[in-house]
PDB file of C-alpha atoms in Angstrom:
ATOM      1  CA  UNK A   1     120.127 116.803  77.038  1.00  0.00           C
ATOM      2  CA  UNK A   2     123.236 116.120  74.968  1.00  0.00           C
ATOM      3  CA  UNK A   3     121.938 115.425  71.446  1.00  0.00           C
ATOM      4  CA  UNK A   4     124.796 113.029  70.796  1.00  0.00           C
ATOM      5  CA  UNK A   5     123.544 110.824  73.645  1.00  0.00           C
ATOM      6  CA  UNK A   6     121.141 109.416  71.049  1.00  0.00           C
ATOM      7  CA  UNK A   7     124.079 108.120  68.974  1.00  0.00           C
ATOM      8  CA  UNK A   8     125.148 104.659  70.179  1.00  0.00           C
ATOM      9  CA  UNK A   9     128.724 105.300  68.962  1.00  0.00           C
ATOM     10  CA  UNK A  10     128.940 108.425  71.158  1.00  0.00           C
ATOM     11  CA  UNK A  11     127.651 106.452  74.158  1.00  0.00           C
ATOM     12  CA  UNK A  12     130.205 103.686  73.534  1.00  0.00           C
ATOM     13  CA  UNK A  13     133.015 106.236  73.234  1.00  0.00           C
ATOM     14  CA  UNK A  14     132.082 107.585  76.680  1.00  0.00           C
ATOM     15  CA  UNK A  15     131.362 104.276  78.436  1.00  0.00           C
ATOM     16  CA  UNK A  16     134.564 102.900  80.024  1.00  0.00           C
ATOM     17  CA  UNK A  17     132.773  99.610  80.720  1.00  0.00           C
ATOM     18  CA  UNK A  18     131.980  99.022  77.041  1.00  0.00           C
ATOM     19  CA  UNK A  19     134.611  96.898  75.299  1.00  0.00           C
ATOM     20  CA  UNK A  20     134.819  96.774  71.530  1.00  0.00           C
ATOM     21  CA  UNK A  21     134.153  93.254  70.242  1.00  0.00           C
ATOM     22  CA  UNK A  22     136.427  94.014  67.276  1.00  0.00           C
ATOM     23  CA  UNK A  23     139.564  95.144  69.123  1.00  0.00           C
ATOM     24  CA  UNK A  24     139.008  94.706  72.865  1.00  0.00           C
ATOM     25  CA  UNK A  25     139.486  98.451  73.376  1.00  0.00           C
ATOM     26  CA  UNK A  26     137.442 100.748  75.579  1.00  0.00           C
ATOM     27  CA  UNK A  27     137.640 104.521  75.696  1.00  0.00           C
ATOM     28  CA  UNK A  28     135.820 106.393  78.478  1.00  0.00           C
ATOM     29  CA  UNK A  29     135.622 109.710  76.615  1.00  0.00           C
ATOM     30  CA  UNK A  30     137.169 111.870  73.956  1.00  0.00           C
ATOM     31  CA  UNK A  31     140.744 111.177  72.932  1.00  0.00           C
ATOM     32  CA  UNK A  32     142.954 114.246  72.893  1.00  0.00           C
ATOM     33  CA  UNK A  33     145.542 114.622  70.132  1.00  0.00           C
ATOM     34  CA  UNK A  34     149.084 115.828  70.646  1.00  0.00           C
ATOM     35  CA  UNK A  35     151.953 116.761  68.386  1.00  0.00           C
ATOM     36  CA  UNK A  36     155.446 115.856  69.575  1.00  0.00           C
ATOM     37  CA  UNK A  37     157.094 118.810  67.821  1.00  0.00           C
ATOM     38  CA  UNK A  38     156.356 121.689  65.449  1.00  0.00           C
ATOM     39  CA  UNK A  39     156.138 120.645  61.798  1.00  0.00           C
ATOM     40  CA  UNK A  40     159.379 122.497  60.832  1.00  0.00           C
ATOM     41  CA  UNK A  41     161.401 120.451  63.390  1.00  0.00           C
ATOM     42  CA  UNK A  42     163.613 118.118  61.280  1.00  0.00           C
ATOM     43  CA  UNK A  43     165.358 116.128  64.012  1.00  0.00           C
ATOM     44  CA  UNK A  44     162.928 113.360  64.977  1.00  0.00           C
ATOM     45  CA  UNK A  45     160.528 112.811  67.856  1.00  0.00           C
ATOM     46  CA  UNK A  46     161.244 113.839  71.431  1.00  0.00           C
ATOM     47  CA  UNK A  47     159.206 110.886  72.696  1.00  0.00           C
ATOM     48  CA  UNK A  48     161.388 108.429  70.790  1.00  0.00           C
ATOM     49  CA  UNK A  49     164.748 109.854  71.898  1.00  0.00           C
ATOM     50  CA  UNK A  50     164.237 108.828  75.541  1.00  0.00           C
ATOM     51  CA  UNK A  51     165.401 112.201  76.881  1.00  0.00           C
ATOM     52  CA  UNK A  52     163.635 115.230  78.347  1.00  0.00           C
ATOM     53  CA  UNK A  53     165.383 117.531  75.872  1.00  0.00           C
ATOM     54  CA  UNK A  54     166.521 116.844  72.334  1.00  0.00           C
ATOM     55  CA  UNK A  55     169.356 119.097  71.163  1.00  0.00           C
ATOM     56  CA  UNK A  56     170.878 119.098  67.698  1.00  0.00           C
ATOM     57  CA  UNK A  57     173.353 121.927  67.182  1.00  0.00           C
ATOM     58  CA  UNK A  58     171.562 125.161  68.098  1.00  0.00           C
ATOM     59  CA  UNK A  59     168.121 123.522  67.786  1.00  0.00           C
ATOM     60  CA  UNK A  60     166.453 122.422  71.016  1.00  0.00           C
ATOM     61  CA  UNK A  61     163.139 120.683  71.790  1.00  0.00           C
ATOM     62  CA  UNK A  62     161.529 120.020  75.175  1.00  0.00           C
ATOM     63  CA  UNK A  63     157.958 119.090  76.080  1.00  0.00           C
ATOM     64  CA  UNK A  64     156.856 122.741  76.112  1.00  0.00           C
ATOM     65  CA  UNK A  65     159.432 124.847  74.263  1.00  0.00           C
ATOM     66  CA  UNK A  66     161.321 124.621  70.993  1.00  0.00           C
ATOM     67  CA  UNK A  67     164.000 126.540  69.130  1.00  0.00           C
ATOM     68  CA  UNK A  68     164.571 125.545  65.524  1.00  0.00           C
ATOM     69  CA  UNK A  69     166.330 127.398  62.721  1.00  0.00           C
ATOM     70  CA  UNK A  70     166.266 130.576  64.801  1.00  0.00           C
ATOM     71  CA  UNK A  71     162.481 130.380  65.322  1.00  0.00           C
ATOM     72  CA  UNK A  72     160.866 129.960  68.740  1.00  0.00           C
ATOM     73  CA  UNK A  73     157.836 127.807  69.519  1.00  0.00           C
ATOM     74  CA  UNK A  74     155.569 127.333  72.528  1.00  0.00           C
ATOM     75  CA  UNK A  75     153.389 124.303  73.247  1.00  0.00           C
ATOM     76  CA  UNK A  76     149.735 125.337  73.447  1.00  0.00           C
ATOM     77  CA  UNK A  77     146.249 123.860  73.438  1.00  0.00           C
ATOM     78  CA  UNK A  78     143.697 124.200  70.649  1.00  0.00           C
ATOM     79  CA  UNK A  79     140.089 123.174  71.341  1.00  0.00           C
ATOM     80  CA  UNK A  80     137.466 122.163  68.794  1.00  0.00           C
ATOM     81  CA  UNK A  81     133.989 121.881  70.340  1.00  0.00           C
ATOM     82  CA  UNK A  82     131.853 118.922  69.298  1.00  0.00           C
ATOM     83  CA  UNK A  83     128.432 119.948  67.962  1.00  0.00           C
ATOM     84  CA  UNK A  84     125.547 118.520  69.961  1.00  0.00           C
ATOM     85  CA  UNK A  85     127.630 118.121  73.129  1.00  0.00           C
ATOM     86  CA  UNK A  86     129.256 120.259  75.777  1.00  0.00           C
ATOM     87  CA  UNK A  87     132.692 118.750  75.086  1.00  0.00           C
ATOM     88  CA  UNK A  88     135.670 119.691  72.937  1.00  0.00           C
ATOM     89  CA  UNK A  89     138.520 117.651  71.531  1.00  0.00           C
ATOM     90  CA  UNK A  90     141.844 119.111  72.661  1.00  0.00           C
ATOM     91  CA  UNK A  91     144.957 119.331  70.516  1.00  0.00           C
ATOM     92  CA  UNK A  92     148.374 119.874  72.069  1.00  0.00           C
ATOM     93  CA  UNK A  93     149.920 121.941  69.261  1.00  0.00           C
ATOM     94  CA  UNK A  94     152.959 124.114  68.668  1.00  0.00           C
ATOM     95  CA  UNK A  95     152.721 127.844  68.046  1.00  0.00           C
ATOM     96  CA  UNK A  96     155.468 130.018  66.575  1.00  0.00           C
ATOM     97  CA  UNK A  97     155.915 133.313  68.435  1.00  0.00           C
ATOM     98  CA  UNK A  98     158.237 136.268  67.968  1.00  0.00           C
ATOM     99  CA  UNK A  99     161.447 136.211  70.007  1.00  0.00           C
ATOM    100  CA  UNK A 100     160.365 139.022  72.361  1.00  0.00           C
ATOM    101  CA  UNK A 101     157.042 137.273  73.095  1.00  0.00           C
ATOM    102  CA  UNK A 102     158.857 133.964  73.636  1.00  0.00           C
ATOM    103  CA  UNK A 103     161.108 135.515  76.272  1.00  0.00           C
ATOM    104  CA  UNK A 104     158.154 137.288  77.964  1.00  0.00           C
ATOM    105  CA  UNK A 105     156.376 133.928  78.073  1.00  0.00           C
ATOM    106  CA  UNK A 106     159.483 132.299  79.578  1.00  0.00           C
ATOM    107  CA  UNK A 107     159.883 135.009  82.217  1.00  0.00           C
ATOM    108  CA  UNK A 108     156.241 134.558  83.213  1.00  0.00           C
ATOM    109  CA  UNK A 109     156.527 130.751  83.298  1.00  0.00           C
ATOM    110  CA  UNK A 110     159.616 130.888  85.531  1.00  0.00           C
ATOM    111  CA  UNK A 111     158.069 133.507  87.811  1.00  0.00           C
ATOM    112  CA  UNK A 112     160.750 136.079  87.053  1.00  0.00           C
ATOM    113  CA  UNK A 113     158.312 138.602  85.573  1.00  0.00           C
ATOM    114  CA  UNK A 114     154.689 137.474  85.901  1.00  0.00           C
ATOM    115  CA  UNK A 115     152.058 138.940  83.666  1.00  0.00           C
ATOM    116  CA  UNK A 116     152.342 137.391  80.195  1.00  0.00           C
ATOM    117  CA  UNK A 117     149.257 138.814  78.497  1.00  0.00           C
ATOM    118  CA  UNK A 118     149.294 136.705  75.349  1.00  0.00           C
ATOM    119  CA  UNK A 119     150.599 137.492  71.890  1.00  0.00           C
ATOM    120  CA  UNK A 120     150.302 136.893  68.176  1.00  0.00           C
ATOM    121  CA  UNK A 121     151.157 133.329  67.180  1.00  0.00           C
ATOM    122  CA  UNK A 122     151.125 131.010  64.181  1.00  0.00           C
ATOM    123  CA  UNK A 123     149.920 127.407  64.298  1.00  0.00           C
ATOM    124  CA  UNK A 124     152.830 125.159  63.348  1.00  0.00           C
ATOM    125  CA  UNK A 125     151.076 121.796  63.038  1.00  0.00           C
ATOM    126  CA  UNK A 126     148.682 120.708  60.305  1.00  0.00           C
ATOM    127  CA  UNK A 127     145.353 119.726  61.827  1.00  0.00           C
ATOM    128  CA  UNK A 128     143.683 117.171  59.493  1.00  0.00           C
ATOM    129  CA  UNK A 129     140.909 118.850  57.565  1.00  0.00           C
ATOM    130  CA  UNK A 130     142.456 122.271  58.193  1.00  0.00           C
ATOM    131  CA  UNK A 131     145.720 121.940  56.265  1.00  0.00           C
ATOM    132  CA  UNK A 132     147.039 125.152  54.759  1.00  0.00           C
ATOM    133  CA  UNK A 133     149.994 126.251  52.646  1.00  0.00           C
ATOM    134  CA  UNK A 134     150.677 128.974  55.214  1.00  0.00           C
ATOM    135  CA  UNK A 135     150.380 128.726  58.997  1.00  0.00           C
ATOM    136  CA  UNK A 136     147.133 129.906  60.588  1.00  0.00           C
ATOM    137  CA  UNK A 137     147.630 133.199  62.372  1.00  0.00           C
ATOM    138  CA  UNK A 138     146.054 133.549  65.779  1.00  0.00           C
ATOM    139  CA  UNK A 139     146.469 134.565  69.374  1.00  0.00           C
ATOM    140  CA  UNK A 140     148.203 132.773  72.204  1.00  0.00           C
ATOM    141  CA  UNK A 141     145.988 133.242  75.273  1.00  0.00           C
ATOM    142  CA  UNK A 142     147.629 132.638  78.679  1.00  0.00           C
ATOM    143  CA  UNK A 143     146.295 129.781  80.766  1.00  0.00           C
ATOM    144  CA  UNK A 144     145.900 129.605  84.511  1.00  0.00           C
ATOM    145  CA  UNK A 145     148.940 128.697  86.598  1.00  0.00           C
ATOM    146  CA  UNK A 146     150.375 125.348  85.483  1.00  0.00           C
ATOM    147  CA  UNK A 147     148.233 125.323  82.312  1.00  0.00           C
ATOM    148  CA  UNK A 148     149.464 125.670  78.785  1.00  0.00           C
ATOM    149  CA  UNK A 149     148.255 128.689  76.825  1.00  0.00           C
ATOM    150  CA  UNK A 150     145.503 128.251  74.261  1.00  0.00           C
ATOM    151  CA  UNK A 151     145.665 129.051  70.563  1.00  0.00           C
ATOM    152  CA  UNK A 152     142.733 130.836  68.944  1.00  0.00           C
ATOM    153  CA  UNK A 153     142.759 131.291  65.159  1.00  0.00           C
ATOM    154  CA  UNK A 154     142.130 134.802  63.839  1.00  0.00           C
ATOM    155  CA  UNK A 155     140.120 133.787  60.776  1.00  0.00           C
ATOM    156  CA  UNK A 156     139.351 131.104  58.232  1.00  0.00           C
ATOM    157  CA  UNK A 157     137.928 127.615  58.602  1.00  0.00           C
ATOM    158  CA  UNK A 158     139.810 126.905  61.820  1.00  0.00           C
ATOM    159  CA  UNK A 159     138.347 129.977  63.534  1.00  0.00           C
ATOM    160  CA  UNK A 160     134.897 128.927  62.329  1.00  0.00           C
ATOM    161  CA  UNK A 161     135.387 125.395  63.704  1.00  0.00           C
ATOM    162  CA  UNK A 162     136.597 126.797  67.032  1.00  0.00           C
ATOM    163  CA  UNK A 163     133.511 129.017  67.233  1.00  0.00           C
ATOM    164  CA  UNK A 164     130.839 126.672  65.854  1.00  0.00           C
ATOM    165  CA  UNK A 165     132.269 123.227  66.562  1.00  0.00           C
ATOM    166  CA  UNK A 166     132.708 120.149  64.414  1.00  0.00           C
ATOM    167  CA  UNK A 167     130.374 117.212  63.907  1.00  0.00           C
ATOM    168  CA  UNK A 168     130.908 113.825  65.527  1.00  0.00           C
ATOM    169  CA  UNK A 169     131.609 112.435  62.031  1.00  0.00           C
ATOM    170  CA  UNK A 170     134.313 115.085  61.537  1.00  0.00           C
ATOM    171  CA  UNK A 171     135.797 114.099  64.909  1.00  0.00           C
ATOM    172  CA  UNK A 172     135.941 110.444  63.846  1.00  0.00           C
ATOM    173  CA  UNK A 173     137.606 111.535  60.593  1.00  0.00           C
ATOM    174  CA  UNK A 174     140.158 113.561  62.609  1.00  0.00           C
ATOM    175  CA  UNK A 175     140.950 110.523  64.733  1.00  0.00           C
ATOM    176  CA  UNK A 176     141.395 108.388  61.615  1.00  0.00           C
ATOM    177  CA  UNK A 177     143.643 110.984  59.962  1.00  0.00           C
ATOM    178  CA  UNK A 178     145.864 111.096  63.061  1.00  0.00           C
ATOM    179  CA  UNK A 179     146.326 107.328  63.107  1.00  0.00           C
ATOM    180  CA  UNK A 180     143.572 106.366  65.554  1.00  0.00           C
ATOM    181  CA  UNK A 181     140.638 105.171  63.468  1.00  0.00           C
ATOM    182  CA  UNK A 182     138.134 104.050  66.074  1.00  0.00           C
ATOM    183  CA  UNK A 183     135.047 103.921  63.847  1.00  0.00           C
ATOM    184  CA  UNK A 184     134.953 100.104  63.691  1.00  0.00           C
ATOM    185  CA  UNK A 185     135.443  99.943  67.488  1.00  0.00           C
ATOM    186  CA  UNK A 186     132.298 101.996  68.085  1.00  0.00           C
ATOM    187  CA  UNK A 187     129.941  99.898  65.986  1.00  0.00           C
ATOM    188  CA  UNK A 188     127.828  97.135  67.489  1.00  0.00           C
TER     189      UNK A 188
END
């Protein structure tokens, strides 16, 4: 049994038929969090520009790849399991990779040279509660066909959270810190 099933807020979060009396919202499950661009990107949001690709000089941003100030970034997924459940909140993040790894990733993605085996990477978005003065170092792990790679931290509090999970309260705090405070919506 999922221990969180005893928490009425968890049940409401997962019940698409339940409608919040405070806001009229319903959820139907965990809400994934995505970052439009890597934190160093200075040129605005891709989503707001109305184009598939945002180019400013030599800098270029698409939904899955970015070049900025000579650095290369790949869109990846980062999972944080939720303690007491079999679920994880997913973050669509940006990872900085070395040029050679970026081009190997591209060749694999286009089918030119399959076999990208993963590489060292650095998390380039601040995850609330895991902010750091320096980017978290980790590994980019290839996904199945048509899936983004995953980012796994090498050490520190993020690695611990990826291994052990976060509490439901920490999840609600994450949502609030990313502009989606649903705590009032989940109360009776």
